[in-house]
Amino acid sequence: MNWTGKDMDTYLQQKEYIDTLVIPLIKVEPALEKMKMSASAAEFTMLLSSMIETQFKGRMMFAPPFSYTGSTAITELKADLLDSFKESPFKHIFFLTTDPAWVSSDDNGQVIWLPSIPVESMDVQLRQTILEDQLRQVLPKFTEKWASA
């Protein structure tokens, strides 16, 4: 489920089944030489988010992506986001990112990091195969957290 009016209506009717929030994190690099890489990583993160959302519709809610720059204090951003959602009914909160800097802030398995794969120039079938491979790597991270709850 996405953070949209329509999906929120469904969420409000079925909130007892939807216990997980995923927050996609997008690092925006404003330096000219890093813009392309940053845009490619954002595209990959959003495509993967969409695929995960489709796989787990009815179990997960996806927040709108949070964008930040290299000067953002990641530890503080993470704490702020967790604090903002602490009163929400979500039992599990995950951060999905291609930025390896988030790994060091992960003290309880909430950060799901994947290396960015430039998918913009791939044909549709190859891109789908790559995203499905990435999805298979991510699934155990969610199920492990759910099983330990």
CSV table of N, CA and C in Angstrom, one decimal:
chain,number,residue,atom,x,y,z
A,1,MET,N,0.8,-1.2,0.0
A,1,MET,CA,0.0,0.0,0.0
A,1,MET,C,0.9,1.2,0.0
A,2,ASN,N,0.5,2.2,-0.7
A,2,ASN,CA,1.2,3.5,-0.8
A,2,ASN,C,0.5,4.5,0.0
A,3,TRP,N,1.3,5.6,0.2
A,3,TRP,CA,0.8,6.7,1.0
A,3,TRP,C,-0.1,7.6,0.1
A,4,THR,N,-1.2,7.0,-0.3
A,4,THR,CA,-2.1,7.8,-1.2
A,4,THR,C,-3.5,7.7,-0.5
A,5,GLY,N,-4.4,8.6,-0.9
A,5,GLY,CA,-5.7,8.7,-0.4
A,5,GLY,C,-6.5,7.4,-0.5
A,6,LYS,N,-6.4,6.8,-1.7
A,6,LYS,CA,-7.1,5.5,-1.9
A,6,LYS,C,-6.6,4.4,-1.1
A,7,ASP,N,-5.2,4.2,-1.1
A,7,ASP,CA,-4.7,3.2,-0.2
A,7,ASP,C,-4.9,3.4,1.2
A,8,MET,N,-4.9,4.7,1.7
A,8,MET,CA,-5.1,5.0,3.1
A,8,MET,C,-6.5,4.6,3.5
A,9,ASP,N,-7.5,4.8,2.6
A,9,ASP,CA,-8.8,4.3,2.9
A,9,ASP,C,-8.8,2.8,3.2
A,10,THR,N,-8.1,2.1,2.4
A,10,THR,CA,-8.0,0.6,2.6
A,10,THR,C,-7.3,0.3,3.8
A,11,TYR,N,-6.2,1.0,4.1
A,11,TYR,CA,-5.4,0.8,5.3
A,11,TYR,C,-6.3,1.0,6.6
A,12,LEU,N,-7.1,2.1,6.6
A,12,LEU,CA,-7.9,2.4,7.7
A,12,LEU,C,-8.9,1.3,8.0
A,13,GLN,N,-9.4,0.6,7.0
A,13,GLN,CA,-10.3,-0.5,7.1
A,13,GLN,C,-9.6,-1.7,7.5
A,14,GLN,N,-8.3,-1.9,7.2
A,14,GLN,CA,-7.7,-3.2,7.5
A,14,GLN,C,-6.4,-3.0,8.3
A,15,LYS,N,-6.3,-2.0,9.1
A,15,LYS,CA,-5.0,-1.6,9.8
A,15,LYS,C,-4.5,-2.7,10.7
A,16,GLU,N,-5.4,-3.6,11.2
A,16,GLU,CA,-4.9,-4.7,12.1
A,16,GLU,C,-4.0,-5.7,11.3
A,17,TYR,N,-4.0,-5.7,10.0
A,17,TYR,CA,-3.2,-6.6,9.2
A,17,TYR,C,-2.0,-6.0,8.6
A,18,ILE,N,-1.9,-4.7,8.6
A,18,ILE,CA,-0.8,-3.9,8.0
A,18,ILE,C,0.0,-3.3,9.1
A,19,ASP,N,1.1,-4.1,9.5
A,19,ASP,CA,1.9,-3.7,10.6
A,19,ASP,C,3.3,-3.2,10.3
A,20,THR,N,3.6,-3.0,9.0
A,20,THR,CA,4.9,-2.7,8.6
A,20,THR,C,4.9,-1.4,7.8
A,21,LEU,N,5.8,-0.5,8.1
A,21,LEU,CA,6.0,0.7,7.3
A,21,LEU,C,7.4,0.7,6.7
A,22,VAL,N,7.5,1.0,5.4
A,22,VAL,CA,8.7,1.0,4.7
A,22,VAL,C,8.9,2.5,4.3
A,23,ILE,N,10.1,3.0,4.6
A,23,ILE,CA,10.4,4.4,4.2
A,23,ILE,C,11.6,4.4,3.2
A,24,PRO,N,11.3,4.6,1.9
A,24,PRO,CA,12.4,4.7,1.0
A,24,PRO,C,13.3,6.0,1.2
A,25,LEU,N,14.6,5.8,1.2
A,25,LEU,CA,15.5,6.9,1.4
A,25,LEU,C,16.3,7.2,0.2
A,26,ILE,N,16.2,8.5,-0.3
A,26,ILE,CA,16.8,8.9,-1.5
A,26,ILE,C,17.9,9.9,-1.3
A,27,LYS,N,19.1,9.6,-1.5
A,27,LYS,CA,20.2,10.6,-1.4
A,27,LYS,C,20.3,11.4,-2.7
A,28,VAL,N,20.1,12.7,-2.6
A,28,VAL,CA,20.2,13.6,-3.7
A,28,VAL,C,21.6,14.2,-3.7
A,29,GLU,N,22.3,14.0,-4.8
A,29,GLU,CA,23.7,14.6,-4.9
A,29,GLU,C,23.6,15.8,-5.8
A,30,PRO,N,23.7,17.0,-5.3
A,30,PRO,CA,23.5,18.2,-6.2
A,30,PRO,C,24.8,18.5,-7.0
A,31,ALA,N,25.9,17.9,-6.7
A,31,ALA,CA,27.1,18.2,-7.5
A,31,ALA,C,27.0,17.6,-8.9
A,32,LEU,N,27.3,18.4,-9.9
A,32,LEU,CA,27.1,18.0,-11.3
A,32,LEU,C,27.6,16.7,-11.6
A,33,GLU,N,28.8,16.3,-11.2
A,33,GLU,CA,29.4,15.0,-11.5
A,33,GLU,C,28.8,13.9,-10.8
A,34,LYS,N,27.9,14.1,-9.8
A,34,LYS,CA,27.3,13.0,-9.1
A,34,LYS,C,25.8,12.9,-9.3
A,35,MET,N,25.2,13.9,-10.1
A,35,MET,CA,23.8,13.9,-10.3
A,35,MET,C,23.3,12.6,-11.0
A,36,LYS,N,23.9,12.2,-12.0
A,36,LYS,CA,23.5,11.0,-12.8
A,36,LYS,C,23.5,9.8,-11.9
A,37,MET,N,24.5,9.6,-11.1
A,37,MET,CA,24.6,8.4,-10.2
A,37,MET,C,23.5,8.5,-9.2
A,38,SER,N,23.2,9.7,-8.7
A,38,SER,CA,22.2,9.9,-7.7
A,38,SER,C,20.8,9.6,-8.3
A,39,ALA,N,20.6,10.1,-9.5
A,39,ALA,CA,19.3,9.9,-10.1
A,39,ALA,C,19.1,8.4,-10.4
A,40,SER,N,20.1,7.7,-10.8
A,40,SER,CA,20.0,6.3,-11.1
A,40,SER,C,19.7,5.5,-9.9
A,41,ALA,N,20.4,5.9,-8.7
A,41,ALA,CA,20.1,5.2,-7.5
A,41,ALA,C,18.7,5.5,-7.0
A,42,ALA,N,18.2,6.7,-7.2
A,42,ALA,CA,16.8,7.0,-6.8
A,42,ALA,C,15.8,6.2,-7.7
A,43,GLU,N,16.1,6.1,-9.0
A,43,GLU,CA,15.2,5.3,-9.8
A,43,GLU,C,15.2,3.8,-9.4
A,44,PHE,N,16.3,3.3,-9.1
A,44,PHE,CA,16.4,1.9,-8.7
A,44,PHE,C,15.7,1.7,-7.4
A,45,THR,N,15.8,2.6,-6.4
A,45,THR,CA,15.1,2.5,-5.1
A,45,THR,C,13.6,2.5,-5.3
A,46,MET,N,13.2,3.4,-6.1
A,46,MET,CA,11.7,3.5,-6.3
A,46,MET,C,11.1,2.3,-7.1
A,47,LEU,N,11.9,1.8,-8.1
A,47,LEU,CA,11.4,0.6,-8.8
A,47,LEU,C,11.3,-0.6,-7.8
A,48,LEU,N,12.4,-0.7,-7.0
A,48,LEU,CA,12.4,-1.8,-6.1
A,48,LEU,C,11.3,-1.7,-5.0
A,49,SER,N,11.1,-0.4,-4.6
A,49,SER,CA,10.0,-0.2,-3.6
A,49,SER,C,8.6,-0.6,-4.2
A,50,SER,N,8.4,-0.2,-5.4
A,50,SER,CA,7.2,-0.6,-6.1
A,50,SER,C,7.0,-2.1,-6.2
A,51,MET,N,8.0,-2.8,-6.5
A,51,MET,CA,8.0,-4.2,-6.6
A,51,MET,C,7.7,-4.9,-5.2
A,52,ILE,N,8.3,-4.4,-4.2
A,52,ILE,CA,8.1,-4.9,-2.8
A,52,ILE,C,6.7,-4.6,-2.4
A,53,GLU,N,6.2,-3.4,-2.7
A,53,GLU,CA,4.8,-3.0,-2.3
A,53,GLU,C,3.8,-3.9,-3.0
A,54,THR,N,4.0,-4.2,-4.2
A,54,THR,CA,3.2,-5.2,-4.9
A,54,THR,C,3.2,-6.5,-4.3
A,55,GLN,N,4.3,-7.0,-3.9
A,55,GLN,CA,4.5,-8.3,-3.3
A,55,GLN,C,3.8,-8.4,-2.0
A,56,PHE,N,3.8,-7.3,-1.2
A,56,PHE,CA,3.3,-7.3,0.2
A,56,PHE,C,2.1,-6.4,0.4
A,57,LYS,N,1.4,-6.2,-0.7
A,57,LYS,CA,0.2,-5.4,-0.5
A,57,LYS,C,-0.7,-6.1,0.5
A,58,GLY,N,-1.2,-5.3,1.5
A,58,GLY,CA,-2.0,-5.9,2.5
A,58,GLY,C,-1.2,-6.2,3.8
A,59,ARG,N,0.1,-6.0,3.7
A,59,ARG,CA,1.0,-6.2,4.9
A,59,ARG,C,1.8,-5.0,5.2
A,60,MET,N,2.1,-4.2,4.1
A,60,MET,CA,3.0,-3.1,4.3
A,60,MET,C,2.4,-1.8,3.8
A,61,MET,N,2.8,-0.7,4.4
A,61,MET,CA,2.5,0.6,3.9
A,61,MET,C,3.9,1.2,3.5
A,62,PHE,N,3.9,1.9,2.4
A,62,PHE,CA,5.1,2.6,1.9
A,62,PHE,C,4.9,4.1,2.1
A,63,ALA,N,5.8,4.7,2.9
A,63,ALA,CA,5.8,6.1,3.0
A,63,ALA,C,6.3,6.8,1.7
A,64,PRO,N,6.0,8.0,1.5
A,64,PRO,CA,6.6,8.7,0.4
A,64,PRO,C,8.1,8.7,0.6
A,65,PRO,N,8.9,8.7,-0.4
A,65,PRO,CA,10.4,8.7,-0.2
A,65,PRO,C,10.9,9.9,0.4
A,66,PHE,N,11.8,9.8,1.3
A,66,PHE,CA,12.5,10.9,2.0
A,66,PHE,C,13.8,11.2,1.3
A,67,SER,N,13.9,12.4,0.8
A,67,SER,CA,15.1,12.8,0.1
A,67,SER,C,16.0,13.6,1.1
A,68,TYR,N,17.3,13.4,0.9
A,68,TYR,CA,18.3,14.2,1.8
A,68,TYR,C,19.5,14.3,0.9
A,69,THR,N,20.4,15.2,1.4
A,69,THR,CA,21.7,15.4,0.8
A,69,THR,C,22.8,14.9,1.6
A,70,GLY,N,24.0,14.9,1.1
A,70,GLY,CA,25.2,14.4,1.8
A,70,GLY,C,25.5,15.1,3.1
A,71,SER,N,25.0,16.3,3.3
A,71,SER,CA,25.2,17.1,4.5
A,71,SER,C,24.2,16.8,5.6
A,72,THR,N,23.2,15.9,5.3
A,72,THR,CA,22.3,15.5,6.3
A,72,THR,C,22.9,14.6,7.3
A,73,ALA,N,22.6,14.8,8.6
A,73,ALA,CA,23.0,14.0,9.7
A,73,ALA,C,22.1,12.8,9.7
A,74,ILE,N,22.6,11.7,9.2
A,74,ILE,CA,21.8,10.5,9.0
A,74,ILE,C,21.2,9.9,10.3
A,75,THR,N,22.1,9.9,11.3
A,75,THR,CA,21.6,9.4,12.6
A,75,THR,C,20.5,10.2,13.2
A,76,GLU,N,20.6,11.5,13.0
A,76,GLU,CA,19.5,12.4,13.5
A,76,GLU,C,18.2,12.2,12.6
A,77,LEU,N,18.4,12.1,11.3
A,77,LEU,CA,17.2,11.9,10.5
A,77,LEU,C,16.5,10.6,10.8
A,78,LYS,N,17.3,9.6,11.0
A,78,LYS,CA,16.7,8.3,11.4
A,78,LYS,C,15.9,8.4,12.7
A,79,ALA,N,16.6,9.0,13.7
A,79,ALA,CA,15.9,9.2,15.0
A,79,ALA,C,14.6,10.0,14.9
A,80,ASP,N,14.7,11.1,14.1
A,80,ASP,CA,13.5,11.9,13.9
A,80,ASP,C,12.4,11.2,13.2
A,81,LEU,N,12.7,10.4,12.2
A,81,LEU,CA,11.7,9.6,11.5
A,81,LEU,C,11.1,8.6,12.5
A,82,LEU,N,11.9,7.9,13.2
A,82,LEU,CA,11.4,6.9,14.1
A,82,LEU,C,10.5,7.5,15.2
A,83,ASP,N,11.0,8.7,15.7
A,83,ASP,CA,10.2,9.4,16.7
A,83,ASP,C,8.9,9.8,16.2
A,84,SER,N,8.9,10.3,14.9
A,84,SER,CA,7.6,10.8,14.3
A,84,SER,C,6.6,9.7,14.2
A,85,PHE,N,7.1,8.4,14.0
A,85,PHE,CA,6.2,7.3,13.7
A,85,PHE,C,6.0,6.4,15.0
A,86,LYS,N,6.5,6.8,16.1
A,86,LYS,CA,6.4,6.0,17.3
A,86,LYS,C,5.0,5.9,17.8
A,87,GLU,N,4.2,6.8,17.6
A,87,GLU,CA,2.8,6.8,18.0
A,87,GLU,C,1.9,6.1,16.9
A,88,SER,N,2.4,5.7,15.8
A,88,SER,CA,1.7,5.1,14.7
A,88,SER,C,1.4,3.6,15.1
A,89,PRO,N,0.5,3.0,14.5
A,89,PRO,CA,0.2,1.6,14.8
A,89,PRO,C,1.2,0.6,14.1
A,90,PHE,N,2.2,1.1,13.4
A,90,PHE,CA,3.1,0.2,12.8
A,90,PHE,C,4.1,-0.5,13.8
A,91,LYS,N,4.1,-1.8,13.8
A,91,LYS,CA,5.0,-2.5,14.7
A,91,LYS,C,6.4,-2.6,14.2
A,92,HIS,N,6.5,-2.5,12.9
A,92,HIS,CA,7.8,-2.7,12.2
A,92,HIS,C,8.0,-1.5,11.3
A,93,ILE,N,9.2,-0.9,11.3
A,93,ILE,CA,9.6,0.2,10.4
A,93,ILE,C,10.9,-0.1,9.8
A,94,PHE,N,10.9,-0.1,8.5
A,94,PHE,CA,12.1,-0.3,7.7
A,94,PHE,C,12.5,0.9,6.9
A,95,PHE,N,13.8,1.0,6.7
A,95,PHE,CA,14.3,2.1,5.8
A,95,PHE,C,15.0,1.3,4.6
A,96,LEU,N,14.6,1.7,3.4
A,96,LEU,CA,15.1,1.1,2.2
A,96,LEU,C,16.0,2.1,1.5
A,97,THR,N,17.3,1.7,1.3
A,97,THR,CA,18.2,2.7,0.7
A,97,THR,C,19.3,2.0,-0.1
A,98,THR,N,19.9,2.8,-0.9
A,98,THR,CA,21.1,2.4,-1.7
A,98,THR,C,22.4,3.1,-1.1
A,99,ASP,N,22.2,3.9,-0.1
A,99,ASP,CA,23.3,4.7,0.5
A,99,ASP,C,23.9,3.9,1.6
A,100,PRO,N,25.2,3.4,1.4
A,100,PRO,CA,25.8,2.6,2.5
A,100,PRO,C,26.1,3.3,3.8
A,101,ALA,N,26.0,4.6,3.8
A,101,ALA,CA,26.2,5.4,5.1
A,101,ALA,C,25.1,5.0,6.1
A,102,TRP,N,23.9,4.5,5.6
A,102,TRP,CA,22.9,4.2,6.6
A,102,TRP,C,23.1,2.9,7.3
A,103,VAL,N,24.0,2.0,6.8
A,103,VAL,CA,24.3,0.7,7.4
A,103,VAL,C,24.9,1.0,8.8
A,104,SER,N,25.7,1.9,9.0
A,104,SER,CA,26.4,2.2,10.3
A,104,SER,C,25.4,2.7,11.3
A,105,SER,N,24.2,3.2,10.9
A,105,SER,CA,23.2,3.7,11.9
A,105,SER,C,22.2,2.6,12.2
A,106,ASP,N,22.4,1.4,11.7
A,106,ASP,CA,21.4,0.3,11.9
A,106,ASP,C,21.8,-0.5,13.1
A,107,ASP,N,21.1,-0.3,14.2
A,107,ASP,CA,21.4,-1.0,15.4
A,107,ASP,C,20.4,-2.1,15.7
A,108,ASN,N,19.3,-2.2,14.9
A,108,ASN,CA,18.3,-3.3,15.1
A,108,ASN,C,17.7,-3.8,13.9
A,109,GLY,N,18.4,-3.8,12.8
A,109,GLY,CA,17.9,-4.5,11.6
A,109,GLY,C,16.8,-3.7,10.8
A,110,GLN,N,16.7,-2.4,11.0
A,110,GLN,CA,15.7,-1.7,10.3
A,110,GLN,C,16.1,-1.1,8.9
A,111,VAL,N,17.4,-1.1,8.7
A,111,VAL,CA,17.9,-0.5,7.4
A,111,VAL,C,18.1,-1.7,6.4
A,112,ILE,N,17.5,-1.6,5.3
A,112,ILE,CA,17.7,-2.5,4.2
A,112,ILE,C,18.5,-1.8,3.2
A,113,TRP,N,19.7,-2.2,3.1
A,113,TRP,CA,20.6,-1.6,2.1
A,113,TRP,C,20.9,-2.5,0.9
A,114,LEU,N,20.8,-2.0,-0.3
A,114,LEU,CA,21.2,-2.7,-1.5
A,114,LEU,C,22.0,-1.8,-2.3
A,115,PRO,N,23.0,-2.4,-3.0
A,115,PRO,CA,23.8,-1.5,-3.9
A,115,PRO,C,22.9,-1.1,-5.1
A,116,SER,N,23.1,0.1,-5.5
A,116,SER,CA,22.4,0.6,-6.6
A,116,SER,C,22.8,-0.1,-7.9
A,117,ILE,N,21.8,-0.4,-8.7
A,117,ILE,CA,22.1,-1.0,-10.0
A,117,ILE,C,21.5,-0.1,-11.0
A,118,PRO,N,22.4,0.4,-12.0
A,118,PRO,CA,21.8,1.3,-13.0
A,118,PRO,C,20.9,0.6,-14.0
A,119,VAL,N,19.6,0.8,-13.8
A,119,VAL,CA,18.6,0.1,-14.6
A,119,VAL,C,18.1,0.9,-15.8
A,120,GLU,N,18.4,2.2,-15.8
A,120,GLU,CA,17.8,3.1,-16.8
A,120,GLU,C,18.0,2.7,-18.3
A,121,SER,N,19.2,2.1,-18.6
A,121,SER,CA,19.5,1.7,-20.0
A,121,SER,C,19.2,0.2,-20.3
A,122,MET,N,18.7,-0.5,-19.3
A,122,MET,CA,18.4,-1.9,-19.5
A,122,MET,C,17.1,-2.1,-20.3
A,123,ASP,N,17.0,-3.2,-21.0
A,123,ASP,CA,15.7,-3.5,-21.6
A,123,ASP,C,14.7,-3.9,-20.5
A,124,VAL,N,13.5,-3.9,-20.7
A,124,VAL,CA,12.5,-4.1,-19.7
A,124,VAL,C,12.6,-5.5,-19.0
A,125,GLN,N,12.8,-6.5,-19.8
A,125,GLN,CA,12.9,-7.9,-19.3
A,125,GLN,C,14.1,-8.1,-18.4
A,126,LEU,N,15.3,-7.5,-18.8
A,126,LEU,CA,16.5,-7.6,-18.0
A,126,LEU,C,16.3,-6.8,-16.7
A,127,ARG,N,15.7,-5.7,-16.8
A,127,ARG,CA,15.5,-4.9,-15.6
A,127,ARG,C,14.5,-5.6,-14.6
A,128,GLN,N,13.5,-6.2,-15.1
A,128,GLN,CA,12.6,-7.0,-14.3
A,128,GLN,C,13.3,-8.2,-13.6
A,129,THR,N,14.1,-8.9,-14.3
A,129,THR,CA,14.9,-10.0,-13.8
A,129,THR,C,15.8,-9.5,-12.7
A,130,ILE,N,16.5,-8.4,-12.9
A,130,ILE,CA,17.4,-7.9,-11.9
A,130,ILE,C,16.6,-7.4,-10.6
A,131,LEU,N,15.5,-6.8,-10.8
A,131,LEU,CA,14.7,-6.4,-9.7
A,131,LEU,C,14.1,-7.6,-8.9
A,132,GLU,N,13.7,-8.6,-9.6
A,132,GLU,CA,13.3,-9.8,-9.0
A,132,GLU,C,14.4,-10.5,-8.1
A,133,ASP,N,15.6,-10.5,-8.7
A,133,ASP,CA,16.7,-11.0,-7.9
A,133,ASP,C,16.9,-10.2,-6.6
A,134,GLN,N,16.9,-8.9,-6.7
A,134,GLN,CA,17.0,-8.0,-5.5
A,134,GLN,C,15.9,-8.2,-4.6
A,135,LEU,N,14.7,-8.4,-5.1
A,135,LEU,CA,13.5,-8.7,-4.2
A,135,LEU,C,13.8,-10.0,-3.4
A,136,ARG,N,14.3,-11.0,-4.0
A,136,ARG,CA,14.6,-12.3,-3.3
A,136,ARG,C,15.6,-12.1,-2.2
A,137,GLN,N,16.5,-11.1,-2.4
A,137,GLN,CA,17.5,-10.8,-1.3
A,137,GLN,C,16.8,-10.1,-0.1
A,138,VAL,N,15.9,-9.3,-0.4
A,138,VAL,CA,15.2,-8.4,0.6
A,138,VAL,C,14.2,-9.2,1.4
A,139,LEU,N,13.5,-10.1,0.8
A,139,LEU,CA,12.4,-10.8,1.4
A,139,LEU,C,12.8,-11.4,2.8
A,140,PRO,N,13.9,-12.1,2.9
A,140,PRO,CA,14.2,-12.7,4.2
A,140,PRO,C,14.4,-11.7,5.3
A,141,LYS,N,14.8,-10.5,4.9
A,141,LYS,CA,15.0,-9.5,6.0
A,141,LYS,C,13.7,-9.1,6.6
A,142,PHE,N,12.7,-9.0,5.8
A,142,PHE,CA,11.4,-8.7,6.3
A,142,PHE,C,10.8,-9.9,7.2
A,143,THR,N,10.9,-11.0,6.6
A,143,THR,CA,10.3,-12.2,7.3
A,143,THR,C,11.0,-12.5,8.5
A,144,GLU,N,12.3,-12.3,8.6
A,144,GLU,CA,13.1,-12.5,9.8
A,144,GLU,C,12.6,-11.6,10.9
A,145,LYS,N,12.4,-10.3,10.6
A,145,LYS,CA,11.9,-9.4,11.6
A,145,LYS,C,10.5,-9.7,12.0
A,146,TRP,N,9.7,-10.1,11.1
A,146,TRP,CA,8.3,-10.5,11.5
A,146,TRP,C,8.3,-11.7,12.4
A,147,ALA,N,9.1,-12.7,12.1
A,147,ALA,CA,9.1,-13.9,12.9
A,147,ALA,C,9.7,-13.7,14.3
A,148,SER,N,10.5,-12.7,14.5
A,148,SER,CA,11.1,-12.4,15.8
A,148,SER,C,10.2,-11.5,16.7
A,149,ALA,N,9.1,-11.0,16.1
A,149,ALA,CA,8.2,-10.1,16.8
A,149,ALA,C,7.2,-10.9,17.7
